[in-house]
Amino acid sequence: TQLLEQSPQFLSIQEGENLTVYCNSSSVFSSLQWYRQEPGEGPVLLVTVVTGGEVKKLKRLTFQFGDARKDSSLHITAAQPGDTGLYLCAGADDSGAGSYQLTFGKGTKLSVIP
Amino acid sequence: KAGVTQTPRYLIKTRGQQVTLSCSPISGHRSVSWYQQTPGQGLQFLFEYFSETQRNKGNFPGRFSGRQFSNSRSEMNVSTLELGDSALYLCASSWTGNEQFFGPGTRLTVL
């Protein structure tokens, strides 16, 4: 069974601070995705990283995929209250015939205090 | 383009009953996956359907079942409900199978 460990589990920071969230696994994934989920809603896809060592930027968010495709990080610069939410990483495993099974970490709950 | 829709959004049932949840994927998406989300276990994969066939299945008991129709709409059914089945049930649709787009979920409470 593939597992994804996210850290930290909870993070409470002041507006304007920087933060990094980590996602680690002992398994290799064909790709890794980051989602943000707000209370009472489904996760919203933020980014997909595919290549080992890949770095993607989405405004103030920077996503990195580890060289061995087992780990990833999400860095937020100058956090804003609108960044508050549950951040989930998910590893995609190609189960064959085009079927991908996503394995999710348990998430990092981020609170940005104004 | 309309997103993934799920009905109902909230549901209260009692132990022993059965429940059916519905999911309409994004137009053009043929893959539909179902997940259970609980505070303790996080998001866990239930099953995936593609072109009316179950293509992948997670580690859940046989009380959890699903199906997909020719228009890609999907339903999942849980029979003989247990207290532990209380959760947010999420449906996700995909074109490639890799990137999945989630609906708002159905909050099921079992009393």
Coordinates of C-alpha atoms in Angstrom, one line a residue:
Chain A
T1 CA 0.0 0.0 0.0
Q2 CA 1.4 3.4 -1.0
L3 CA 1.3 6.1 1.6
L4 CA 1.8 9.8 1.4
E5 CA 2.9 11.6 4.6
Q6 CA 2.2 15.3 4.8
S7 CA 3.8 17.7 7.3
P8 CA 3.0 19.7 9.2
Q9 CA -0.5 18.5 10.0
F10 CA -1.6 22.0 11.2
L11 CA -0.1 25.4 10.5
S12 CA -1.2 28.8 11.8
I13 CA 0.7 31.8 10.6
Q14 CA 0.3 35.6 10.3
E15 CA -0.6 37.3 7.1
G16 CA 2.6 38.1 5.1
E17 CA 4.7 35.1 6.4
N18 CA 6.1 32.4 4.2
L19 CA 5.5 28.7 4.7
T20 CA 6.4 25.3 3.2
V21 CA 4.3 22.2 3.3
Y22 CA 5.9 18.8 2.6
C23 CA 4.6 15.6 1.1
N24 CA 6.7 12.4 1.3
S25 CA 6.4 8.8 0.2
S26 CA 8.6 5.7 0.0
S27 CA 6.9 5.0 -3.4
V28 CA 7.4 6.5 -6.8
F29 CA 4.4 8.1 -8.4
S30 CA 3.8 8.7 -12.1
S31 CA 2.7 12.3 -11.1
L32 CA 1.8 14.2 -8.1
Q33 CA -0.9 16.7 -7.6
W34 CA -1.7 19.4 -5.1
Y35 CA -5.3 20.3 -4.1
R36 CA -6.8 22.9 -1.8
Q37 CA -10.1 22.1 0.0
E38 CA -12.3 24.6 1.8
P39 CA -14.8 23.5 4.4
G40 CA -17.9 21.8 2.9
E41 CA -16.5 21.7 -0.6
G42 CA -14.5 19.3 -2.7
P43 CA -10.8 19.6 -3.3
V44 CA -9.8 22.0 -6.1
L45 CA -6.8 21.0 -8.2
L46 CA -3.9 23.5 -8.0
V47 CA -1.1 21.9 -10.0
T48 CA 0.2 18.6 -11.4
V49 CA 3.9 17.8 -11.4
V50 CA 5.2 15.0 -13.6
T51 CA 8.9 15.2 -14.1
G52 CA 11.5 14.6 -11.3
G53 CA 13.0 17.9 -10.2
E54 CA 10.1 19.9 -11.8
V55 CA 9.3 23.3 -10.3
K56 CA 6.0 25.0 -11.1
K57 CA 4.9 28.5 -10.0
L58 CA 1.3 29.6 -9.6
K59 CA 1.5 33.3 -8.5
R60 CA 2.7 33.1 -4.9
L61 CA 2.7 29.3 -4.8
T62 CA 5.7 27.3 -5.8
F63 CA 5.5 23.5 -6.2
Q64 CA 8.5 21.2 -6.5
F65 CA 8.6 17.5 -7.4
G66 CA 11.6 15.6 -5.9
D67 CA 14.2 14.2 -8.3
A68 CA 13.2 10.6 -7.4
R69 CA 9.5 11.4 -7.8
K70 CA 8.7 10.3 -4.2
D71 CA 8.3 13.7 -2.5
S72 CA 7.0 17.2 -3.2
S73 CA 6.8 20.5 -1.5
L74 CA 4.5 23.5 -1.7
H75 CA 5.9 26.9 -0.7
I76 CA 3.6 29.9 -0.2
T77 CA 5.2 33.4 -0.2
A78 CA 3.5 36.2 1.7
A79 CA 0.5 34.2 2.8
Q80 CA -2.9 35.9 2.7
P81 CA -6.1 35.0 4.6
G82 CA -7.5 33.7 1.3
D83 CA -4.9 30.9 1.3
T84 CA -6.6 29.4 4.4
G85 CA -7.7 25.8 3.7
L86 CA -6.7 22.2 3.7
Y87 CA -3.9 21.4 1.3
L88 CA -3.8 17.9 0.0
C89 CA -1.1 16.1 -2.0
A90 CA -2.1 13.1 -4.1
G91 CA 0.1 10.7 -5.9
A92 CA -1.2 9.2 -9.2
D93 CA -0.3 5.6 -9.8
D94 CA -0.9 4.3 -13.3
S95 CA -2.8 1.1 -12.7
G96 CA -2.8 0.2 -16.3
A97 CA -5.2 0.7 -19.2
G98 CA -5.3 4.4 -18.6
S99 CA -6.6 4.0 -15.1
Y100 CA -5.1 6.2 -12.4
Q101 CA -5.6 5.7 -8.7
L102 CA -5.0 8.7 -6.5
T103 CA -3.5 8.2 -3.1
F104 CA -4.0 11.2 -0.9
G105 CA -2.0 12.5 2.1
K106 CA -4.1 13.4 5.1
G107 CA -3.5 17.1 4.4
T108 CA -2.1 20.2 6.0
K109 CA -4.7 22.5 7.6
L110 CA -3.4 26.1 7.0
S111 CA -4.9 29.1 8.8
V112 CA -3.6 32.5 7.8
I113 CA -4.5 35.1 10.5
P114 CA -5.0 38.7 9.3
Chain B
K1 CA -18.2 24.5 -18.6
A2 CA -20.3 23.2 -15.7
G3 CA -18.4 21.4 -13.0
V4 CA -19.0 18.1 -11.3
T5 CA -22.4 18.0 -9.6
Q6 CA -23.4 15.7 -6.8
T7 CA -26.8 15.1 -5.3
P8 CA -28.0 15.2 -2.6
R9 CA -25.6 17.5 -0.8
Y10 CA -26.7 16.3 2.6
L11 CA -28.3 13.1 3.8
I12 CA -29.2 11.6 7.2
K13 CA -29.9 7.9 7.4
T14 CA -30.2 5.4 10.2
R15 CA -28.1 2.2 10.7
G16 CA -29.2 -0.7 8.5
Q17 CA -30.7 1.5 5.8
Q18 CA -29.2 1.9 2.3
V19 CA -28.3 5.0 0.4
T20 CA -27.7 6.0 -3.2
L21 CA -25.6 9.0 -4.2
S22 CA -25.5 10.5 -7.6
C23 CA -22.7 12.2 -9.6
S24 CA -22.8 14.1 -12.9
P25 CA -19.3 14.5 -14.4
I26 CA -18.0 17.4 -16.4
S27 CA -19.2 17.2 -20.0
G28 CA -16.9 15.0 -22.0
H29 CA -15.3 13.3 -19.1
R30 CA -15.7 9.5 -19.2
S31 CA -13.9 8.6 -16.0
V32 CA -15.7 8.9 -12.7
S33 CA -14.0 8.1 -9.3
W34 CA -15.5 8.0 -5.9
Y35 CA -13.8 8.8 -2.6
Q36 CA -14.7 8.7 1.1
Q37 CA -13.3 11.5 3.3
T38 CA -13.3 11.2 7.1
P39 CA -11.4 13.3 9.6
G40 CA -9.4 10.2 10.8
Q41 CA -8.6 8.5 7.5
G42 CA -8.6 11.4 5.1
L43 CA -9.5 10.8 1.5
Q44 CA -9.8 7.1 0.5
F45 CA -10.4 5.7 -3.0
L46 CA -13.6 3.7 -3.4
F47 CA -13.7 2.9 -7.1
E48 CA -13.4 4.2 -10.6
Y49 CA -15.7 3.8 -13.6
F50 CA -14.9 4.3 -17.2
S51 CA -17.3 3.7 -20.1
E52 CA -19.8 2.0 -17.7
T53 CA -17.1 -0.5 -16.5
Q54 CA -15.5 -0.6 -13.1
R55 CA -11.8 -0.1 -13.9
N56 CA -10.3 0.1 -10.4
K57 CA -11.4 -0.6 -6.9
G58 CA -10.2 0.4 -3.5
N59 CA -10.2 -1.6 -0.3
F60 CA -13.8 -1.2 0.9
P61 CA -16.3 -3.9 1.8
G62 CA -18.9 -5.2 -0.7
R63 CA -21.6 -3.0 0.9
F64 CA -20.1 -0.2 -1.2
S65 CA -21.0 -0.5 -4.9
G66 CA -21.4 1.7 -7.9
R67 CA -22.3 2.0 -11.5
Q68 CA -22.0 4.2 -14.4
F69 CA -24.5 5.0 -17.1
S70 CA -24.0 5.5 -20.8
N71 CA -24.1 9.3 -20.4
S72 CA -21.2 8.9 -17.9
R73 CA -23.3 9.8 -14.9
S74 CA -22.5 7.6 -11.9
E75 CA -24.2 6.4 -8.8
M76 CA -22.8 4.8 -5.7
N77 CA -24.8 2.7 -3.3
V78 CA -24.1 1.8 0.3
S79 CA -26.2 -1.0 1.8
T80 CA -26.7 -1.9 5.5
L81 CA -25.3 1.5 6.7
E82 CA -23.0 1.5 9.7
L83 CA -22.2 4.5 12.0
G84 CA -18.7 4.4 10.6
D85 CA -20.0 5.2 7.1
S86 CA -20.7 8.8 8.1
A87 CA -18.4 10.8 5.9
L88 CA -18.1 13.2 3.0
Y89 CA -18.5 11.2 -0.2
L90 CA -16.7 12.9 -3.1
C91 CA -17.0 12.2 -6.8
A92 CA -14.3 13.2 -9.3
S93 CA -14.3 13.2 -13.0
S94 CA -11.5 13.1 -15.4
W95 CA -10.6 13.2 -19.1
T96 CA -7.2 11.6 -18.8
G97 CA -7.7 9.7 -15.5
N98 CA -4.7 11.5 -14.1
E99 CA -6.0 15.0 -13.3
Q100 CA -9.3 14.7 -11.4
F101 CA -11.9 17.4 -10.8
F102 CA -14.0 17.0 -7.7
G103 CA -17.6 17.8 -7.0
P104 CA -18.7 19.5 -3.7
G105 CA -19.5 16.1 -2.1
T106 CA -22.4 14.5 -0.3
R107 CA -22.3 14.7 3.5
L108 CA -23.8 11.5 4.8
T109 CA -24.7 11.2 8.5
V110 CA -25.6 7.8 9.8
L111 CA -27.5 7.8 13.2

